[in-house]
mmCIF file of C-alpha atoms in Angstrom:
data_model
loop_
_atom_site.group_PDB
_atom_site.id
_atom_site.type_symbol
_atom_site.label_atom_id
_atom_site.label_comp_id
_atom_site.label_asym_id
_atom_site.label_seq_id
_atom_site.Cartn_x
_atom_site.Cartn_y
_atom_site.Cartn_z
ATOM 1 C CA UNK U 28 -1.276 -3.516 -15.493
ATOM 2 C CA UNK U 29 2.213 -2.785 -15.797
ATOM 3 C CA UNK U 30 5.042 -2.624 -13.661
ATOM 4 C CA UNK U 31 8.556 -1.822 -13.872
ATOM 5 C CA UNK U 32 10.542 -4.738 -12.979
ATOM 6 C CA UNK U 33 14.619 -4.655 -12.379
ATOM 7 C CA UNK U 34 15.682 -8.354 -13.266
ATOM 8 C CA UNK U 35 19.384 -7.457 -12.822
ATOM 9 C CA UNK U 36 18.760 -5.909 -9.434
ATOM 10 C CA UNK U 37 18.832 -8.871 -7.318
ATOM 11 C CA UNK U 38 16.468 -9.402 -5.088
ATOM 12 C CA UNK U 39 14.659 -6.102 -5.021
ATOM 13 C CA UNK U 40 12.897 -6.532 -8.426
ATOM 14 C CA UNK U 41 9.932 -4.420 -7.354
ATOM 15 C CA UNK U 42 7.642 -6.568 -7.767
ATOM 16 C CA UNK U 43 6.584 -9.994 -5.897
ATOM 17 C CA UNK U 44 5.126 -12.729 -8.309
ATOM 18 C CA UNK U 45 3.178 -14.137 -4.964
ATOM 19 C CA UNK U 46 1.186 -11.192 -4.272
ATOM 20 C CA UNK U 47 -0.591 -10.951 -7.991
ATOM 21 C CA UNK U 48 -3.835 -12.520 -6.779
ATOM 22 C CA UNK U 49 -3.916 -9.660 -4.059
ATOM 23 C CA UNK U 50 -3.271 -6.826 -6.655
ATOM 24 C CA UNK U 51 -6.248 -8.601 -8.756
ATOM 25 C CA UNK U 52 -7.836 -8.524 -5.654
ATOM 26 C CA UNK U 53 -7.920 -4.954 -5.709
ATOM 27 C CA UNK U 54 -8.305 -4.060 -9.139
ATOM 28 C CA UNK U 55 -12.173 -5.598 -8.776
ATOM 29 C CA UNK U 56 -12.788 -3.735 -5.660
ATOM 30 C CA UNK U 57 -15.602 -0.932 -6.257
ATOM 31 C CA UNK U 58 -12.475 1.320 -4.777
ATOM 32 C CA UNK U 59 -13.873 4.505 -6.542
ATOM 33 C CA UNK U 60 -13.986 7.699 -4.681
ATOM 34 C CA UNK U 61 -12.173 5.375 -1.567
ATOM 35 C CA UNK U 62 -9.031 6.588 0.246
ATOM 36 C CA UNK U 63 -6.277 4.059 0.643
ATOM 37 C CA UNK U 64 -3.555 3.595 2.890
ATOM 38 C CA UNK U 65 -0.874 1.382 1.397
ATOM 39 C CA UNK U 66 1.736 0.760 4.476
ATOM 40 C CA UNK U 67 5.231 -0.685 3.513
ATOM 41 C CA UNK U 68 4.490 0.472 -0.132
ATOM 42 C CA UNK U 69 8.028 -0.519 -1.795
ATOM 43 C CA UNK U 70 7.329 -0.221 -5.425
ATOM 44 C CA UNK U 71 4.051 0.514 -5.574
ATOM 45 C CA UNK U 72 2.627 -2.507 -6.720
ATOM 46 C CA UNK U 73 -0.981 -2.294 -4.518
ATOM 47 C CA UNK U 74 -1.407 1.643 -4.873
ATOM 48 C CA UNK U 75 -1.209 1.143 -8.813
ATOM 49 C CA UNK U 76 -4.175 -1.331 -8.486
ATOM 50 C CA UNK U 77 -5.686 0.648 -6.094
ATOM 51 C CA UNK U 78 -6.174 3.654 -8.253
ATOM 52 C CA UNK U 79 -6.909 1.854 -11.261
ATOM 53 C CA UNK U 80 -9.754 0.673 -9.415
ATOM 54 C CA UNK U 81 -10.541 4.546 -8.478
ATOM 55 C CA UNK U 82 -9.201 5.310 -5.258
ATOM 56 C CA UNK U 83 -7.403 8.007 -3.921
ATOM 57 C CA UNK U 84 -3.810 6.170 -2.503
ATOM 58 C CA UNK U 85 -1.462 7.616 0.416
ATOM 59 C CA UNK U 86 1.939 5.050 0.037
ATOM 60 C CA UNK U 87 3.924 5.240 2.613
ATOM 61 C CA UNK U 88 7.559 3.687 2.738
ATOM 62 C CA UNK U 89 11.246 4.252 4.204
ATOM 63 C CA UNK U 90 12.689 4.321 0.800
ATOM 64 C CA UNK U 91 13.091 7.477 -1.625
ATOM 65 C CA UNK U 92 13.759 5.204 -4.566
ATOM 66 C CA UNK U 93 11.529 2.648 -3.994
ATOM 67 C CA UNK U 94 8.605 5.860 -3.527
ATOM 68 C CA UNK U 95 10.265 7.173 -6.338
ATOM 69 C CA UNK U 96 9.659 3.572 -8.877
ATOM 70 C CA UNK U 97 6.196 3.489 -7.648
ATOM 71 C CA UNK U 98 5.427 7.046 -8.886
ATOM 72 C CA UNK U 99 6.927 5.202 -12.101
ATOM 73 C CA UNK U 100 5.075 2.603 -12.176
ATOM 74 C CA UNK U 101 2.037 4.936 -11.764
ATOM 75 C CA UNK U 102 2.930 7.207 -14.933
ATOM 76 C CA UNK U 103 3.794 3.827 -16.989
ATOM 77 C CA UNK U 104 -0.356 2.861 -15.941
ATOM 78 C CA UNK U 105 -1.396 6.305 -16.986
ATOM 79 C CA UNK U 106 -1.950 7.259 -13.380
ATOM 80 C CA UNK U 107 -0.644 10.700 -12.393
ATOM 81 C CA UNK U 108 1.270 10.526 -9.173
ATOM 82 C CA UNK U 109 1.020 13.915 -8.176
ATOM 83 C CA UNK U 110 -2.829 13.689 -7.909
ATOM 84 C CA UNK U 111 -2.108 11.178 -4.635
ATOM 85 C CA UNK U 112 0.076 11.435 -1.734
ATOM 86 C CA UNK U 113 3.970 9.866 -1.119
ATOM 87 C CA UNK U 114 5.229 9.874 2.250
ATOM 88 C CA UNK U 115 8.636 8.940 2.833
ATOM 89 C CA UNK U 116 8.802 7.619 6.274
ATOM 90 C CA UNK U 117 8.887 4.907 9.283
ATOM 91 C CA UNK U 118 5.383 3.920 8.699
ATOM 92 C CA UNK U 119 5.170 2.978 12.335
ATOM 93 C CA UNK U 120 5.527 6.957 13.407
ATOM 94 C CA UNK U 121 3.887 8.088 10.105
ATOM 95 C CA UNK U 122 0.717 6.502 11.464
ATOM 96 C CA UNK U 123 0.715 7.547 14.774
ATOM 97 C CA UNK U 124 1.184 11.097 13.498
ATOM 98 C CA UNK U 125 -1.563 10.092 11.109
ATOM 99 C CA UNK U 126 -3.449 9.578 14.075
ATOM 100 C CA UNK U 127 -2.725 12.466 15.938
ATOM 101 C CA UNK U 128 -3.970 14.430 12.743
ATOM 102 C CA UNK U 129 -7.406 12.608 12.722
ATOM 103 C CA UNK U 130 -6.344 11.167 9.382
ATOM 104 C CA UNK U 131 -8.604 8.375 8.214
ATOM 105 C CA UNK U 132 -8.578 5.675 5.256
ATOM 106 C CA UNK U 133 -11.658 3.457 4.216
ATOM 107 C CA UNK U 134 -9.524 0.657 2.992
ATOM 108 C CA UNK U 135 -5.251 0.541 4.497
ATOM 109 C CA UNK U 136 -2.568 -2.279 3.464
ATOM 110 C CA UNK U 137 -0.278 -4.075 5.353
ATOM 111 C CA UNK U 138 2.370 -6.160 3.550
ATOM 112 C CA UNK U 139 5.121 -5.246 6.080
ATOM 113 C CA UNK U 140 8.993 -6.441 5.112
ATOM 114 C CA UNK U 141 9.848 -9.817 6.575
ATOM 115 C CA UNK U 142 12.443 -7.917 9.234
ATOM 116 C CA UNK U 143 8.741 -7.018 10.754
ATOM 117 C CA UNK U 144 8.680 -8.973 13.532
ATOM 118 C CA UNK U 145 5.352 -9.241 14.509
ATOM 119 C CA UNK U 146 2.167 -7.798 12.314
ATOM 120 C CA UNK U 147 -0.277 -8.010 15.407
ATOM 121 C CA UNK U 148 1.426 -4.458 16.296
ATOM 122 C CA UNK U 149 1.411 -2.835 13.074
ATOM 123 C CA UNK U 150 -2.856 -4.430 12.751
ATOM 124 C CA UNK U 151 -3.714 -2.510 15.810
ATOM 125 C CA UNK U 152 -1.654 0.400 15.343
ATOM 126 C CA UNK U 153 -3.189 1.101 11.623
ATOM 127 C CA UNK U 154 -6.850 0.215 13.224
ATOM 128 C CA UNK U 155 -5.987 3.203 15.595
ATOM 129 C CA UNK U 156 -4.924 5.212 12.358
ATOM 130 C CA UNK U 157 -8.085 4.344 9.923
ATOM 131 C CA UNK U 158 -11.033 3.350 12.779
ATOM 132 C CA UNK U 159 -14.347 4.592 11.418
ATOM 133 C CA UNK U 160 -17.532 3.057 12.169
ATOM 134 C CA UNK U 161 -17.463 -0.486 10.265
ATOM 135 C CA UNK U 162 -13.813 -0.503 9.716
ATOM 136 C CA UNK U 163 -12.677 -4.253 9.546
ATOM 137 C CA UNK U 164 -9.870 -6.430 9.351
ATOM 138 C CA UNK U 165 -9.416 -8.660 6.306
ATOM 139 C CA UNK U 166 -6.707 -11.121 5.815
ATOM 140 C CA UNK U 167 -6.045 -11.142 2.497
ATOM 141 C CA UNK U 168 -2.535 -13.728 2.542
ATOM 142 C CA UNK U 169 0.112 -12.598 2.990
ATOM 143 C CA UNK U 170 -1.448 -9.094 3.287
ATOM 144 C CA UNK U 171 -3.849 -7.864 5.651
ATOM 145 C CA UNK U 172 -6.173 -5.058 4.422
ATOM 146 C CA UNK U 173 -8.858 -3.314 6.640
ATOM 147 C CA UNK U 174 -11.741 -2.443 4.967
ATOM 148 C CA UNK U 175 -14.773 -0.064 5.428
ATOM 149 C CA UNK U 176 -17.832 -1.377 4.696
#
């Protein structure tokens, strides 16, 4: 898969070395026809190999440009970003709105920024978001996904 990656950029790059076993993770999901939730989505990275293992993605993050480099990295993978959602917001209040809307997602990820102080919040706050009958919680280091099964 491919990835734009800022080397001169200091230490945003967009995209974490350490996390490649997770994105391989996902590309061998059976994801197709799936929604996914991809919390603190910075570049992109996990919605990329998300839908290139079929699913439908919803990224969430803070950051215009860093929304703006995943929908990048999605057209430089052939994806089309327009056929799933962006949000641009605190993903804490995004997902209680979420909630509030009766949004679900079989499979959401949490790779929150290291100013997160505690995940345990953000965990039971997205299980609030996505619950469905056999949603579950799977650490996948440093990430935590919950999955539908």
């Amino acid at each position: 898969e491919l990835r734009r990656v800022l080397f001169r950029s200091g230490y945003s790059t967009g995209l974490f070395l350490d996390q490649r076993e997770n994105r391989r993770r996902l590309l061998t999901m059976d994801l197709a026809g799936k929604s996914v939730l991809n919390c603190f989505a910075y570049t992109g990275a996990f919605s990329v190999a998300a839908a290139r293992a079929g699913a439908r993605t919803t990224s969430v993050d803070l950051s215009r440009n860093y929304l703006d480099w995943g929908m990048a990295n999605f057209r430089a993978n052939d994806l089309d970003p327009a056929a799933h959602e962006w949000a641009r917001a605190d993903v804490f209040g995004w997902l209680r709105g979420a909630a509030r809307r009766g949004r679900r997602w079989e499979v959401v990820l949490l790779d929150p920024p290291t100013f997160v102080l505690t995940t345990l919040v953000l965990v039971l706050t997205a299980l609030a978001a996505c619950w469905v009958p056999g949603c579950r919680a799977m650490q996948v280091e440093p990430m935590v996904a919950l999955r539908y099964e």
